[in-house]
Amino acid sequence: MDENKSESLNSIKNIILDERRLVTYTSISKELCIHVNKAKIFLREFVDELRKNKPNVGLSVSYIISGSLKNNKLLTILVLEEELVSVKDKFSTIFFEHIYSVCYGHCTSIDKSAFIAINTFEDYLLCKGTVKNNICSKRSYEEIGTLKFKSQEVPEKNLKNSIKKDSKNSIKEENHNTQNEVKTIKDHDKKTDPVKSEIPSPKYNSVTNNKSLDKKSNGKSNGNIMGFLSKTPNVKMDINKKDKGDIENKTKITKKFDREETNIDDSSKTNGTEIKLTEKKSVNSIIAQKNEASTQKKDIKVEKIDIEVKVRNKKTNQGNSFGKKRKRVLHVSDSDSDCEKSDSLADEITLERESEDEIPPTPSATIVTITPGLVNAKKRRKIIDKTYTDEEGFMLTKKEEIYESCSDDEVHTKENVDIKKQVTVETTALKNVPIKQSKKKSSPSQKHKQPTMMNFFKKVPN
Amino acid sequence: MLLKVSPKSTADEEFSSHDLERQIVDYTDSSTRFYEAPRDFSKQYAHIYSARLCTFRNILTPLIKNKWSNKYKILKLCDLRESGTSCVIIGTLFKLQELKPSILKELSDQLEIIPQPTRTHFVHDSDSLVLEDELQRIKLVSDVIDIHQVVTGVVCAILGSEDEDGIFTVKDVCWPGCSIQKPLPVRNEDRYIVLMSGLNMASKSADQILSLHLFLEWMSGLAGTSYYQEEVSKIVRVIIAGGVFANHSDESVLNESDVISSAELVDSLAAAISGVAPLDIMPGCKDPNDVMLPQKPFHYCLFPKATEYKSFRRVSNPYECEIGGLLCLGTSGEPVKDIMRYSNLDNSQEVLKKTLEWRHLAPTCPDTVPCTPSVDTDPFIIYNCPAIYFSGNADEFGTTLYEGEEGQRIRIVSIPDFCNTKSIAIINLANLECYSMSFS
């Protein structure tokens, strides 16, 4: 105990005389980890001892006095040692009096800023001897979290509304009015209902009728890509035409599917069933690889289908040209789930194709698709693969752009000259490159032109 | 008692190293009606007046019978037929004041070239009184009621008669008065509560902050002798009655920068007090809170450190609670200041007495004190007679022990502005004695 006292006194001496810092009884208590009452005793002993041993050393001591004044008001005041006697006379009763602070040197007045700088409000809790009880304990993190949660609680009505909304994955809005909630629910239903209602259009009904015929004719279920192709009236008609019509178109269709997965013979297959088989293979392989689409995706696709059906209908008015209608891959859904699967797969296939083809922009009105038996009078830029041997004897196949028009001969020669120049430049750069035409490589679509089904038929390597 | 002088002893005995525990008393928060006050602004303010009148009609009816027996009929204004016949009418007083600010006058004043001087007192000799009930109003002429001692919104019962001019001559008045008080608990040991307000932390003056340091040292039991520290341990609660960020004396509007810069200091002070004693902190009209009464408690985000303590409570304005069996009721001072503006009552103690007589915390709500529209009830009616009735942000400390007609004992306290006076109020729960303590 005496050792601690001597150590504390030495520390106080060092702080005041050597470091020349202003100290208060609370700062001493905090720094030396001693009781505040002990700090008061030590400070008083230090002052008495220093004035005894070293009277020449100047110290500025302030006191704190508390008492009742003559008008029965209570006062707690800080005074300097010089003013202590005069202030004491004002009090009728003094409750306590002790040293508050000690500082080296002489001070004429109490430096309030210095006292504020010594201690912060939080420092008083660190001093030994503070009066507190169990109520003044800290909450746990969980309790604080529940407090914050309670403060964010909304009234019960609103809470139910919010829960309903969250459950329906609707828009997150703070809506206290139940009517608005109903409106939002109705709106949500409206969003879904029209999409659903738009599916069974009369044209689809006709398609379903044709579907039965198609079934009979092909002897196949419609759970494949060809199934959805057969459902749309125009497509079906196109298929029928395909059955009857051009071999090239069919080969192109097959090639389009073949490009991704399967190997389709380049020999023409007029039989729609064969096409269906090949397509089914690709579809099944895709099914195995990919997950089923979500209902929302289906709804969105249904919307797409509806739009495409409308677009298709417009185009049918212009003429049932197979090439025109099949500029974009059509995916038509039906109420059957299989068809929806195939739709989703078709969508994915088209997406893949588009990604490989670097989706070209929508075809302009000037561009005319190749149709059998029709000759377009307007100029059309056409990409053709040309094979030739270079200087070293390597076979080179390059794509050349050729314009077809009425005056094709003149334009053709000019453009061919330009193209050949470009090609020669390319060949010099690629002398040592082995030539292989990847059969799987997608047809380089003409610039600014949608890839068509007919493109498949152009890329037959010689 | 906190005012005890420590007995003479040696230095070591005077400053003994002991650990003291703060005393605990029962506490209940009774401010539910203020917390749950509706915030539906689609309703008109007329509903609060009708709710007030309906409640006071039920309160006044038995009081009328006690005062005037059954001699006189209690009539509604629409039932007044015979002139000269004495009867009793119950209604809400309305003061027609010429100097009362009006938005229509402000709009018309915009056209005036000479700007009007700003007024703080709106009493004029030409003011007149009118009594309104649910349907009608009637002009009052009286020597009994001093028009400058009442304000708009007070409900009372008036005995008199209507003359031929349609003016009601008042013979006597019956105020609601204090309700019956719950018997005060008998307490042998001293227990104290500390009331303070008007900290004005946004000002950040060194003088004020040093005073707060002294207060904290005193409150924490660090200052004083061991004997005195034992007495300080009997302080069971601290209530800050508004004006935490800015006090009423500062008429300028508080800037966001002032609030932001002082928020940390306010939080550290609240945490320091909560670490040593239970603290209830009320908002004031100049604090970062909704200005409409009843004010909701401060947001917990303003007090991240203090919220960690279980002893820290954010409470409403007005605030009602039960501490050690004694009902404490008070406001941050807005209704009192408003009554002083529209009447000749210049002493906050007188105003508080009058509000007890009128049995209403803020009768000028919603006329001149902003409040939220209430439909079913008037939350400012004093339903239970308090034992301690306080109002914050007063210019100076004031206290009286009010004794009601039925033996009620109410300690009325006007809590001074700490920023200006550096004073707090200490109330002894054992005998309802009240003192002010200054820190300088």
Short mmCIF file of C-alpha atoms in Angstrom, two decimals, chain B residues 333 336-337 339-340 345-355 389 391-400 412-416:
data_model
loop_
_atom_site.label_atom_id
_atom_site.label_comp_id
_atom_site.label_asym_id
_atom_site.label_seq_id
_atom_site.Cartn_x
_atom_site.Cartn_y
_atom_site.Cartn_z
CA GLY B 333 -41.99 24.35 -22.28
CA VAL B 336 -46.22 27.48 -21.32
CA LYS B 337 -44.42 29.97 -23.53
CA ILE B 339 -49.82 30.82 -23.06
CA MET B 340 -47.53 33.60 -21.87
CA LEU B 345 -49.51 35.52 -17.38
CA ASP B 346 -45.78 36.27 -17.32
CA ASN B 347 -44.67 33.81 -14.67
CA SER B 348 -44.21 30.21 -15.71
CA GLN B 349 -45.30 29.08 -12.25
CA GLU B 350 -48.63 30.88 -12.67
CA VAL B 351 -49.10 29.36 -16.10
CA LEU B 352 -48.46 25.88 -14.79
CA LYS B 353 -50.98 26.44 -11.99
CA LYS B 354 -53.54 27.63 -14.49
CA THR B 355 -53.02 24.61 -16.70
CA TYR B 389 -45.47 18.71 -12.81
CA SER B 391 -41.94 22.52 -17.70
CA GLY B 392 -38.56 22.92 -19.33
CA ASN B 393 -36.56 25.74 -20.87
CA ALA B 394 -37.74 28.38 -18.44
CA ASP B 395 -35.82 31.61 -18.01
CA GLU B 396 -35.18 30.90 -14.36
CA PHE B 397 -35.71 28.23 -11.82
CA GLY B 398 -39.05 28.27 -10.02
CA THR B 399 -40.91 25.84 -7.85
CA THR B 400 -44.08 25.81 -5.78
CA ILE B 412 -44.64 22.43 -9.81
CA VAL B 413 -41.14 22.93 -11.24
CA SER B 414 -39.97 25.34 -13.90
CA ILE B 415 -36.70 23.87 -15.10
CA PRO B 416 -34.26 26.62 -16.03
#
